[in-house]
Amino acid sequence: MQTKLLTKRFDTPDSQSIRSYLADGGYAGLKKALTTMQPAEVIEEVKKSALRGRGGAGFPTGMKWGFVPVNSPKPKYVVCNADESEPGTCKDRELMQKDPHQLIEGLLIAAYALLSRQVFIYIRGEYWYLIDILERAIAEAREHGFVGERICGTDFTCEIVVHPGAGAYICGEETALLNSLEGYRGHPRIKPPFPAVAGLYGCPTVVNNVETFCAVPHIIVNGGDWYRALGTEKSGGTKIFSVSGHVNRPGNYEVRLGYPLKQLIEEEAGGVRGGRKLKAVIPGGSSVPIMTAEEVEQATLDYEGMMKAGSMLGSGGVIVMDDTTDIFMTTYNLIHFYNHESCGWCTPCREGTDWLLKLFKKIAHGDGTTADLETIKRLCPNIEGRSHCPLGDAAVWPITSAMKKFPEDFLKHVKPVAAPVAA
Amino acid sequence: MTKPLMFADVLTADLERRADAIIARYPQKRSAILPLFHLVQNACNYIPEDGMRFIAKKLGLNMNDVYETLTFYSMLFTEPIGTYHIQLCRTISCYLCGTSQLREHLEKRLGIKPGQKTPDGRFRLTEVECIGACAGAPAMQINFDFYEHLTPDKVDAILDTLP
């Protein structure tokens, strides 16, 4: 069963408008934070909630906020990562389309907590239609005194700017996003320094995913403990999962963290389509290791549970594959993606994904041998952990996990040839 | 096919005001580069050289800076895109739900391959990576509009109704 918190207004008529948002108790969290809480108390409440970054990495949000040096004389920035582009993930789009004020309220509370006067929403250029929706919502919020000078009659002042990207998966990586927002190519930066200390324009900056910010008003209104209790001890709250691929009812479903993966696929998404058997699931966006049907059986949708089940929670993009799926071909599809999206900065990722793609292409054309599979296996550890940002790892994990868990799908594409003897 | 627009052809006082308003949103001018690229591209159907020069001047950059940044981003074009830019998603969820069949159908119907434009400049076909419509797979965008749960018949119906 779904537990609708962030998505509860999705079916409300006119859910985008501030009138409807206010009628449902909207902006109560912002008012509460501004009039009854100190910024540090807001951060404490978020820490208590066990909210973890919903963009994929799952870093504890309150801790991230806590890294911002409050005494720094530099301006502080809050940046919303709306560059949703992890294959299999389409939840932020629906959050922004159907309840933009929820996001705006979350951003304003974060800005208050972090002593920031400027928020940027970095939205992928493909989501152009959402820019209008967001800007209209920001204008409405301004008319109601929630954006701009002296918000809710307090000393808090904050502006929100919507910034369009222009087609680059890598800009979903927070430091690449910051470079892109500064007007440069979207190359990731080496960390440390982390954005909390030196982010946008070298100033303290917090970058969080859309869904993460959307959870904040609920935490402030109901309390961190209440939110945490919705999920598990270490993975607080609810999470939206985008279920796609071979299911009867693809869509976004919000459930408590700790919910059984199998139940999400069977009940919410209506099971594997055509009554076919489940073969595999990529559970957290394309960058996480693939799972076998057997691994899916016991897996629970929380950060620890998914690690235990041999994968990761990631961004919550659950890609379901039935027993007709050729895992070699789906892996080929993904290496094409990572090769295309590699920003070209680090050699292991740029050259490595090129070589991987060449080998997959060769095998797909029927010219591959078992020696090529060995070469792929040798290439992967030369990319993993050797690039500035996690794109290199993300390119490799789907391959290594697929080759290990579905070896027969790879072997059937190649001719047996003795592997070259290592010197 | 009509001659491609130059930025000078579309530059009005209003457009320049919009450019200035965009720049004013940012603490540092250079941040406005992507929104300005979109402004120029949406006006000209691509980013002509004089459009780049306009941006360089507005932001106090040289042409190298502008060109270097522009060429990183897959949505930005330095030649006319075409009236309708069909961006067919090819990534995993769409792949699982039959995007290959749609590609073959579009290739046949339009007589072009991905990366090409019809001779009259009406259609460009691009195979793009994940557009964030995974639950609506297979999906495509035509210019900025999303079309989801596609079949070859639906694609035909959509193309037939384009003005």
Coordinates of C-alpha atoms in Angstrom, one line a residue:
Chain A
M1 CA 0.0 0.0 0.0
Q2 CA 1.2 3.5 -0.8
T3 CA 1.8 6.0 2.0
K4 CA 1.2 9.3 0.4
L5 CA 3.0 12.2 1.9
L6 CA 4.8 14.1 -0.8
T7 CA 2.4 12.8 -3.4
K8 CA -0.8 13.2 -1.5
R9 CA -2.0 16.3 -3.4
F10 CA -1.3 14.8 -6.8
D11 CA -4.9 14.1 -7.5
T12 CA -6.2 17.3 -6.0
P13 CA -7.8 19.5 -8.7
D14 CA -5.7 22.6 -9.4
S15 CA -2.9 21.2 -7.2
Q16 CA -0.4 23.6 -8.8
S17 CA -2.1 26.7 -7.5
I18 CA -1.2 28.4 -4.2
R19 CA -4.9 28.7 -3.4
S20 CA -5.2 24.9 -3.4
Y21 CA -1.8 24.5 -1.5
L22 CA -2.9 27.0 1.2
A23 CA -6.3 25.3 1.5
D24 CA -4.4 22.0 2.3
G25 CA -2.3 23.7 5.0
G26 CA 0.5 24.7 2.8
Y27 CA 3.3 27.1 4.0
A28 CA 2.5 26.2 7.6
G29 CA 6.0 24.6 7.9
L30 CA 7.6 27.8 6.6
K31 CA 5.6 30.0 9.1
K32 CA 6.4 27.6 11.9
A33 CA 10.1 27.6 11.1
L34 CA 10.3 31.4 10.7
T35 CA 8.3 32.4 13.7
T36 CA 9.0 29.7 16.3
M37 CA 12.4 28.1 15.4
Q38 CA 16.0 29.2 15.2
P39 CA 17.9 28.1 12.0
A40 CA 20.0 25.6 14.1
E41 CA 16.8 24.1 15.4
V42 CA 15.5 23.5 11.9
I43 CA 18.7 21.6 11.1
E44 CA 18.4 19.6 14.3
E45 CA 14.8 18.6 13.3
V46 CA 16.0 17.5 9.8
K47 CA 18.8 15.5 11.5
K48 CA 16.3 13.8 13.8
S49 CA 14.1 12.9 10.8
A50 CA 16.9 10.6 9.3
L51 CA 16.0 12.1 5.9
R52 CA 18.7 11.0 3.4
G53 CA 19.4 12.6 0.0
R54 CA 16.8 11.3 -2.5
G55 CA 18.9 12.0 -5.6
G56 CA 20.8 8.7 -5.4
A57 CA 23.7 9.0 -2.9
G58 CA 21.6 8.8 0.2
F59 CA 23.7 11.1 2.3
P60 CA 22.1 12.3 5.5
T61 CA 20.5 15.6 4.7
G62 CA 20.7 17.2 8.2
M63 CA 24.4 16.3 8.4
K64 CA 25.0 17.9 5.0
W65 CA 23.3 21.1 6.2
G66 CA 25.3 20.9 9.4
F67 CA 28.6 21.2 7.4
V68 CA 27.8 24.7 6.3
P69 CA 29.9 27.2 8.2
V70 CA 27.3 29.5 9.6
N71 CA 29.8 32.1 10.7
S72 CA 31.3 32.5 7.2
P73 CA 31.0 36.1 6.0
K74 CA 30.4 34.8 2.4
P75 CA 26.9 34.6 1.0
K76 CA 25.4 31.1 1.3
Y77 CA 23.4 29.4 -1.5
V78 CA 20.8 26.7 -1.6
V79 CA 20.6 24.9 -4.9
C80 CA 17.9 22.5 -5.9
N81 CA 19.1 19.7 -8.1
A82 CA 16.2 19.3 -10.6
D83 CA 18.4 17.9 -13.3
E84 CA 16.6 14.5 -13.0
S85 CA 18.3 12.3 -15.6
E86 CA 19.2 9.0 -13.9
P87 CA 17.6 6.5 -16.3
G88 CA 14.5 5.0 -14.8
T89 CA 13.8 8.0 -12.6
C90 CA 10.9 10.4 -13.3
K91 CA 9.6 11.4 -9.9
D92 CA 10.9 14.9 -9.6
R93 CA 9.2 15.8 -12.8
E94 CA 5.8 14.8 -11.3
L95 CA 6.6 16.5 -8.0
M96 CA 7.3 19.8 -9.7
Q97 CA 4.4 19.5 -12.1
K98 CA 1.8 18.7 -9.6
D99 CA 2.9 20.3 -6.4
P100 CA 5.4 23.1 -7.1
H101 CA 4.6 25.0 -3.9
Q102 CA 5.6 22.0 -1.8
L103 CA 9.1 22.3 -3.3
I104 CA 9.2 26.1 -2.9
E105 CA 8.3 25.8 0.7
G106 CA 11.0 23.2 1.3
L107 CA 13.5 25.4 -0.4
L108 CA 12.6 28.4 1.7
I109 CA 12.8 26.5 4.9
A110 CA 16.2 25.2 3.9
A111 CA 17.4 28.7 3.0
Y112 CA 16.2 30.0 6.4
A113 CA 18.1 27.2 8.2
L114 CA 21.2 27.8 6.2
L115 CA 21.1 31.7 6.4
S116 CA 20.8 31.8 2.7
R117 CA 19.1 34.6 0.7
Q118 CA 19.4 33.0 -2.7
V119 CA 18.0 29.8 -4.0
F120 CA 18.6 28.3 -7.5
I121 CA 16.6 25.6 -9.0
Y122 CA 18.7 23.9 -11.7
I123 CA 16.3 22.1 -13.9
R124 CA 17.2 20.0 -16.9
G125 CA 16.5 21.8 -20.2
E126 CA 14.2 19.0 -21.4
Y127 CA 11.8 19.9 -18.6
W128 CA 11.1 23.2 -20.3
Y129 CA 7.4 23.2 -19.6
L130 CA 8.1 22.9 -15.9
I131 CA 9.9 26.2 -15.9
D132 CA 6.7 28.0 -16.5
I133 CA 4.9 26.1 -13.8
L134 CA 7.7 26.8 -11.3
E135 CA 8.0 30.5 -12.2
R136 CA 4.2 31.0 -12.0
A137 CA 4.3 29.3 -8.5
I138 CA 7.2 31.5 -7.4
A139 CA 5.3 34.6 -8.6
E140 CA 2.2 33.5 -6.6
A141 CA 4.3 32.8 -3.5
R142 CA 5.8 36.3 -3.9
E143 CA 2.3 37.9 -4.0
H144 CA 1.5 36.1 -0.8
G145 CA 4.7 37.3 0.9
F146 CA 6.5 34.0 0.9
V147 CA 9.3 35.0 -1.5
G148 CA 11.2 38.3 -1.6
E149 CA 11.8 40.8 1.2
R150 CA 10.6 40.3 4.8
I151 CA 9.0 36.9 4.3
C152 CA 5.9 36.4 6.6
G153 CA 6.7 39.7 8.1
T154 CA 10.1 38.6 9.5
D155 CA 13.6 39.7 8.7
F156 CA 14.1 36.7 6.4
T157 CA 14.6 37.7 2.8
C158 CA 15.0 35.2 0.0
E159 CA 14.9 35.0 -3.8
I160 CA 14.4 31.9 -6.0
V161 CA 15.7 31.7 -9.6
V162 CA 14.9 28.8 -12.0
H163 CA 17.9 28.0 -14.1
P164 CA 17.6 25.7 -17.2
G165 CA 20.3 23.2 -18.0
A166 CA 20.9 22.2 -21.7
G167 CA 21.3 18.5 -21.9
A168 CA 24.0 16.8 -19.9
Y169 CA 23.5 13.9 -17.5
I170 CA 26.7 14.8 -15.7
C171 CA 25.1 18.1 -14.4
G172 CA 23.1 16.0 -12.0
E173 CA 26.4 15.4 -10.1
E174 CA 26.4 18.3 -7.7
T175 CA 29.8 19.8 -8.4
A176 CA 29.3 19.6 -12.2
L177 CA 25.9 21.2 -11.6
L178 CA 27.7 24.1 -9.8
N179 CA 30.1 24.6 -12.7
S180 CA 27.3 24.5 -15.1
L181 CA 25.3 27.0 -13.0
E182 CA 28.4 29.3 -13.0
G183 CA 28.3 29.2 -16.8
Y184 CA 31.0 26.7 -17.6
R185 CA 31.1 23.2 -19.1
G186 CA 29.6 20.7 -16.7
H187 CA 32.8 19.1 -15.5
P188 CA 32.8 17.7 -11.9
R189 CA 35.2 19.3 -9.4
I190 CA 37.5 17.3 -7.2
K191 CA 36.2 17.0 -3.6
P192 CA 37.2 18.2 -1.1
P193 CA 36.4 21.0 -0.7
F194 CA 32.8 20.0 -0.5
P195 CA 30.1 22.4 -1.7
A196 CA 29.0 23.0 1.9
V197 CA 32.3 24.9 2.3
A198 CA 33.2 26.0 -1.2
G199 CA 30.3 25.6 -3.6
L200 CA 28.7 28.1 -5.9
Y201 CA 31.1 31.0 -6.6
G202 CA 33.3 29.5 -4.0
C203 CA 30.7 30.1 -1.3
P204 CA 29.0 27.7 1.2
T205 CA 26.3 25.9 -0.8
V206 CA 23.9 23.1 -0.1
V207 CA 22.8 21.1 -3.1
N208 CA 19.8 18.7 -2.6
N209 CA 17.4 16.8 -4.8
V210 CA 13.9 18.0 -5.5
E211 CA 12.3 15.1 -3.4
T212 CA 14.6 15.8 -0.5
F213 CA 13.5 19.5 -0.3
C214 CA 9.8 18.4 -0.7
A215 CA 10.1 16.3 2.4
V216 CA 11.3 19.2 4.5
P217 CA 7.9 21.0 5.1
H218 CA 6.4 17.8 6.4
I219 CA 9.3 17.3 8.8
I220 CA 9.0 20.8 10.2
V221 CA 5.2 20.6 10.6
N222 CA 5.0 17.1 12.1
G223 CA 8.5 16.8 13.7
G224 CA 11.6 14.8 12.8
D225 CA 10.6 11.9 15.0
W226 CA 7.2 11.6 13.3
Y227 CA 8.9 11.6 9.8
R228 CA 11.6 9.1 10.8
A229 CA 8.9 6.7 12.2
L230 CA 7.4 6.4 8.8
G231 CA 10.4 4.6 7.6
T232 CA 13.2 2.6 9.3
E233 CA 15.6 3.7 12.0
K234 CA 18.3 4.6 9.6
S235 CA 16.2 5.4 6.5
G236 CA 13.5 7.8 7.7
G237 CA 10.3 8.7 6.0
T238 CA 8.8 7.8 2.6
K239 CA 10.3 7.6 -0.8
I240 CA 8.9 7.8 -4.3
F241 CA 9.8 5.0 -6.6
S242 CA 9.5 5.3 -10.4
V243 CA 8.6 1.9 -11.6
S244 CA 9.2 1.3 -15.3
G245 CA 9.8 -1.4 -17.9
H246 CA 7.9 -4.6 -18.1
V247 CA 5.1 -3.9 -15.6
N248 CA 1.4 -3.6 -16.0
R249 CA 1.1 -0.2 -14.3
P250 CA 4.3 1.8 -14.6
G251 CA 4.3 5.0 -12.5
N252 CA 5.5 6.8 -9.5
Y253 CA 4.6 5.2 -6.2
E254 CA 5.3 6.6 -2.7
V255 CA 5.9 4.0 0.0
R256 CA 7.5 3.9 3.5
L257 CA 11.2 3.2 3.4
G258 CA 11.6 -0.5 4.3
Y259 CA 8.7 -1.5 2.0
P260 CA 9.2 -4.9 0.3
L261 CA 10.5 -4.4 -3.3
K262 CA 8.5 -7.4 -4.5
Q263 CA 5.3 -5.9 -3.2
L264 CA 6.0 -2.6 -4.9
I265 CA 6.3 -4.5 -8.2
E266 CA 3.4 -6.9 -7.6
E267 CA 0.9 -4.7 -6.0
E268 CA 1.5 -1.1 -6.8
A269 CA 2.8 -1.6 -10.3
G270 CA 0.5 -4.5 -11.1
G271 CA 3.1 -7.2 -11.6
V272 CA 5.1 -8.2 -14.6
R273 CA 3.1 -7.5 -17.7
G274 CA 1.6 -10.3 -19.9
G275 CA 1.7 -12.6 -16.8
R276 CA 5.4 -13.3 -17.6
K277 CA 8.1 -14.3 -15.1
L278 CA 10.3 -11.7 -13.5
K279 CA 13.9 -12.0 -14.7
A280 CA 15.8 -9.0 -13.3
V281 CA 15.3 -5.6 -11.7
I282 CA 17.6 -2.5 -11.6
P283 CA 16.2 -1.0 -8.5
G284 CA 17.8 2.4 -8.0
G285 CA 18.2 4.1 -11.4
S286 CA 20.5 2.6 -14.0
S287 CA 23.7 3.2 -12.1
V288 CA 23.2 0.5 -9.4
P289 CA 23.9 -3.2 -9.6
I290 CA 21.2 -5.3 -11.3
M291 CA 19.3 -7.8 -9.1
T292 CA 18.1 -11.3 -10.0
A293 CA 14.5 -12.3 -9.4
E294 CA 15.7 -14.3 -6.4
E295 CA 17.4 -11.3 -4.9
V296 CA 14.2 -9.3 -5.3
E297 CA 12.2 -11.8 -3.2
Q298 CA 13.5 -10.7 0.2
A299 CA 14.7 -7.1 -0.6
T300 CA 13.4 -4.2 1.4
L301 CA 13.4 -0.7 0.0
D302 CA 15.6 1.1 2.4
Y303 CA 19.3 2.1 2.1
E304 CA 20.6 -0.8 4.3
G305 CA 18.1 -3.3 3.0
M306 CA 19.1 -2.8 -0.6
M307 CA 22.8 -3.0 0.2
K308 CA 22.1 -6.3 1.9
A309 CA 20.2 -7.5 -1.2
G310 CA 23.2 -6.9 -3.4
S311 CA 22.3 -3.5 -4.9
M312 CA 21.5 0.1 -3.8
L313 CA 18.5 2.2 -3.3
G314 CA 19.9 5.0 -5.5
S315 CA 17.3 7.4 -6.9
G316 CA 14.4 5.0 -6.7
G317 CA 14.2 4.2 -10.4
V318 CA 12.9 0.6 -10.4
I319 CA 13.5 -0.9 -13.9
V320 CA 11.7 -4.2 -14.2
M321 CA 12.6 -6.8 -16.8
D322 CA 10.7 -10.0 -17.7
D323 CA 12.0 -13.4 -18.8
T324 CA 12.2 -12.4 -22.5
T325 CA 14.9 -9.8 -21.7
D326 CA 18.4 -10.2 -23.0
I327 CA 20.6 -8.8 -20.2
F328 CA 23.6 -8.5 -22.5
M329 CA 21.5 -6.1 -24.7
T330 CA 20.2 -4.1 -21.8
T331 CA 23.7 -3.7 -20.5
Y332 CA 24.8 -2.7 -24.0
N333 CA 22.1 -0.1 -23.9
L334 CA 23.4 1.3 -20.7
I335 CA 27.1 1.4 -21.7
H336 CA 26.0 3.5 -24.7
F337 CA 24.3 5.9 -22.3
Y338 CA 27.4 6.2 -20.0
N339 CA 29.7 6.6 -22.9
H340 CA 27.5 9.4 -24.3
E341 CA 27.2 11.1 -21.0
S342 CA 30.9 10.8 -19.9
C343 CA 32.0 14.5 -19.7
G344 CA 35.4 13.6 -21.0
W345 CA 37.4 15.1 -18.2
C346 CA 39.0 12.0 -16.7
T347 CA 40.9 9.6 -18.9
P348 CA 39.7 6.3 -17.3
C349 CA 36.0 7.3 -17.8
R350 CA 36.3 8.9 -21.2
E351 CA 38.6 6.2 -22.8
G352 CA 37.2 3.4 -20.7
T353 CA 33.6 3.8 -21.6
D354 CA 34.7 4.2 -25.3
W355 CA 36.5 0.8 -25.2
L356 CA 33.6 -0.8 -23.4
L357 CA 31.2 0.5 -26.0
K358 CA 33.4 -0.8 -28.8
L359 CA 33.5 -4.3 -27.3
F360 CA 29.8 -4.4 -26.7
K361 CA 29.2 -3.3 -30.2
K362 CA 31.5 -5.9 -31.6
I363 CA 29.8 -8.6 -29.5
A364 CA 26.3 -7.4 -30.4
H365 CA 27.3 -7.7 -34.1
G366 CA 28.1 -11.3 -33.6
D367 CA 31.9 -10.9 -33.9
G368 CA 32.7 -11.3 -30.2
T369 CA 34.6 -14.0 -28.4
T370 CA 35.0 -15.1 -24.8
A371 CA 38.3 -13.2 -24.9
D372 CA 36.3 -10.0 -25.4
L373 CA 34.3 -10.8 -22.3
E374 CA 37.6 -11.2 -20.4
T375 CA 38.8 -7.8 -21.8
I376 CA 35.6 -6.2 -20.5
K377 CA 36.2 -7.7 -17.1
R378 CA 39.7 -6.4 -17.1
L379 CA 38.7 -2.9 -18.2
C380 CA 36.1 -2.4 -15.5
P381 CA 38.4 -2.2 -12.5
N382 CA 40.5 0.3 -14.4
I383 CA 37.6 2.7 -14.5
E384 CA 35.9 2.0 -11.1
G385 CA 37.2 4.4 -8.4
R386 CA 39.6 6.1 -10.8
S387 CA 37.5 9.1 -11.9
H388 CA 36.7 12.5 -10.2
C389 CA 33.1 11.7 -9.9
P390 CA 30.9 8.6 -9.6
L391 CA 30.1 8.4 -13.4
G392 CA 32.9 6.0 -13.9
D393 CA 31.6 3.8 -11.2
A394 CA 28.1 4.1 -12.4
A395 CA 29.2 3.0 -15.9
V396 CA 30.9 -0.1 -14.5
W397 CA 28.5 -1.4 -11.8
P398 CA 25.7 -2.4 -14.2
I399 CA 28.3 -4.3 -16.3
T400 CA 30.1 -6.2 -13.6
S401 CA 26.9 -7.1 -11.8
A402 CA 25.2 -8.2 -15.0
M403 CA 28.1 -10.4 -16.0
K404 CA 28.3 -12.0 -12.6
K405 CA 24.5 -12.6 -12.2
F406 CA 23.5 -13.4 -15.8
P407 CA 26.7 -15.0 -17.4
E408 CA 24.6 -17.1 -19.8
D409 CA 23.2 -14.0 -21.5
F410 CA 26.7 -12.9 -22.2
L411 CA 28.1 -16.3 -23.2
K412 CA 25.4 -16.9 -25.8
H413 CA 26.6 -13.8 -27.8
V414 CA 30.2 -14.9 -28.1
K415 CA 32.3 -17.7 -29.7
P416 CA 34.6 -19.6 -27.4
V417 CA 38.2 -18.6 -27.8
A418 CA 40.9 -19.3 -25.3
A419 CA 41.8 -16.2 -23.4
P420 CA 45.2 -14.8 -24.2
V421 CA 47.7 -16.0 -21.7
A422 CA 48.7 -13.2 -19.3
A423 CA 52.4 -12.4 -19.6
Chain B
M1 CA 14.1 25.9 -47.6
T2 CA 14.2 29.4 -46.3
K3 CA 17.5 31.0 -45.4
P4 CA 18.5 30.4 -41.8
L5 CA 17.9 33.3 -39.5
M6 CA 20.7 35.4 -38.1
F7 CA 20.5 36.7 -34.6
A8 CA 20.4 40.2 -36.1
D9 CA 17.1 39.3 -37.8
V10 CA 15.4 38.6 -34.4
L11 CA 17.1 41.0 -32.2
T12 CA 14.5 43.5 -30.9
A13 CA 14.5 45.9 -28.0
D14 CA 12.2 43.5 -26.2
L15 CA 14.6 40.6 -26.7
E16 CA 17.5 42.6 -25.4
R17 CA 15.5 43.6 -22.4
R18 CA 14.8 39.9 -21.7
A19 CA 18.5 39.2 -22.0
D20 CA 19.3 41.9 -19.5
A21 CA 16.6 40.7 -17.1
I22 CA 18.1 37.2 -17.2
I23 CA 21.6 38.5 -16.5
A24 CA 20.3 40.6 -13.6
R25 CA 19.1 37.4 -11.8
Y26 CA 22.7 36.2 -11.1
P27 CA 25.4 37.4 -8.7
Q28 CA 27.9 36.7 -11.6
K29 CA 27.1 37.5 -15.2
R30 CA 28.6 34.3 -16.7
S31 CA 25.9 32.2 -14.9
A32 CA 23.4 33.6 -17.5
I33 CA 25.1 31.8 -20.3
L34 CA 22.8 28.8 -20.6
P35 CA 19.5 30.8 -20.3
L36 CA 20.9 33.1 -23.0
F37 CA 21.7 30.2 -25.2
H38 CA 18.1 29.1 -24.9
L39 CA 16.9 32.6 -25.6
V40 CA 18.9 32.8 -28.8
Q41 CA 18.1 29.3 -29.9
N42 CA 14.4 29.6 -29.2
A43 CA 14.4 32.8 -31.3
C44 CA 16.6 31.6 -34.2
N45 CA 16.0 27.8 -34.2
Y46 CA 19.8 27.5 -33.6
I47 CA 22.6 29.6 -32.2
P48 CA 24.2 31.5 -35.0
E49 CA 27.6 33.0 -34.7
D50 CA 26.3 36.6 -34.3
G51 CA 24.1 35.2 -31.5
M52 CA 27.2 33.9 -29.8
R53 CA 28.9 37.2 -30.3
F54 CA 25.9 39.0 -28.7
I55 CA 26.2 36.6 -25.6
A56 CA 29.9 37.1 -25.4
K57 CA 29.5 40.9 -25.4
K58 CA 26.7 40.8 -22.9
L59 CA 28.6 38.7 -20.5
G60 CA 32.0 40.2 -21.0
L61 CA 33.4 36.9 -22.4
N62 CA 35.4 36.1 -25.5
M63 CA 34.1 33.9 -28.3
N64 CA 36.3 31.0 -27.1
D65 CA 34.6 30.9 -23.7
V66 CA 31.1 31.0 -25.3
Y67 CA 31.9 28.3 -27.9
E68 CA 33.6 26.1 -25.4
T69 CA 30.6 26.2 -23.1
L70 CA 28.1 25.8 -25.9
T71 CA 29.6 22.7 -27.4
F72 CA 29.4 20.8 -24.1
Y73 CA 25.6 20.7 -24.1
S74 CA 23.6 18.3 -26.2
M75 CA 20.5 20.5 -26.5
L76 CA 22.4 23.4 -28.1
F77 CA 22.8 23.6 -31.9
T78 CA 25.1 25.7 -34.1
E79 CA 23.1 24.9 -37.2
P80 CA 19.3 25.2 -37.8
I81 CA 17.6 22.4 -35.9
G82 CA 14.5 22.2 -38.1
T83 CA 10.9 23.1 -37.4
Y84 CA 10.2 19.9 -35.4
H85 CA 12.9 18.3 -33.5
I86 CA 11.9 14.7 -32.8
Q87 CA 13.9 13.4 -29.8
L88 CA 13.3 9.8 -29.4
C89 CA 14.4 8.4 -26.1
R90 CA 16.6 5.3 -26.5
T91 CA 17.6 4.6 -22.9
I92 CA 16.8 1.5 -20.9
S93 CA 13.1 1.9 -19.9
C94 CA 12.2 3.1 -23.4
Y95 CA 14.4 0.4 -24.9
L96 CA 12.6 -2.3 -22.9
C97 CA 9.2 -1.0 -24.1
G98 CA 10.0 -0.9 -27.8
T99 CA 11.8 2.3 -28.8
S100 CA 13.8 0.4 -31.5
Q101 CA 10.5 -0.3 -33.3
L102 CA 9.6 3.4 -33.1
R103 CA 13.0 4.4 -34.5
E104 CA 12.6 2.1 -37.5
H105 CA 9.2 3.4 -38.0
L106 CA 10.3 7.1 -37.9
E107 CA 13.3 6.4 -40.1
K108 CA 11.0 4.8 -42.7
R109 CA 8.3 7.5 -42.5
L110 CA 10.7 10.5 -42.6
G111 CA 13.3 8.9 -44.9
I112 CA 16.1 10.0 -42.6
K113 CA 18.4 8.4 -40.0
P114 CA 18.9 9.7 -36.4
G115 CA 21.1 12.8 -36.5
Q116 CA 19.7 13.9 -39.9
K117 CA 17.1 16.4 -41.0
T118 CA 14.6 16.1 -43.8
P119 CA 15.6 18.1 -46.9
D120 CA 12.8 20.6 -46.4
G121 CA 14.0 21.3 -42.8
R122 CA 10.7 20.3 -41.3
F123 CA 11.9 17.4 -39.2
R124 CA 15.1 16.4 -37.4
L125 CA 15.3 13.0 -35.8
T126 CA 17.6 12.5 -32.8
E127 CA 18.0 9.5 -30.6
V128 CA 18.4 11.0 -27.2
E129 CA 19.4 9.5 -23.8
C130 CA 16.9 9.3 -21.0
I131 CA 14.4 12.2 -21.0
G132 CA 12.8 11.4 -17.7
A133 CA 9.6 9.9 -19.0
C134 CA 10.4 6.3 -17.9
A135 CA 7.0 5.5 -16.5
G136 CA 5.6 6.6 -19.9
A137 CA 7.9 4.6 -22.0
P138 CA 8.5 4.5 -24.9
A139 CA 8.6 8.3 -25.0
M140 CA 9.7 11.1 -27.2
Q141 CA 9.8 14.9 -27.2
I142 CA 9.0 17.0 -30.2
N143 CA 10.7 20.3 -29.4
F144 CA 9.7 20.8 -25.7
D145 CA 6.5 18.6 -25.7
F146 CA 6.5 15.2 -24.2
Y147 CA 4.7 12.2 -25.9
E148 CA 4.4 9.0 -23.9
H149 CA 3.2 5.4 -24.1
L150 CA 3.9 5.5 -27.9
T151 CA 3.2 3.0 -30.6
P152 CA 4.0 3.4 -34.3
D153 CA 0.3 4.3 -34.9
K154 CA 0.3 6.9 -32.2
V155 CA 3.5 8.4 -33.6
D156 CA 1.8 8.6 -37.0
A157 CA -1.2 10.3 -35.5
I158 CA 1.0 12.8 -33.7
L159 CA 3.0 13.7 -36.8
D160 CA -0.1 13.9 -38.9
T161 CA -1.6 16.6 -36.7
L162 CA 1.5 18.9 -36.6
P163 CA 0.7 22.2 -38.3

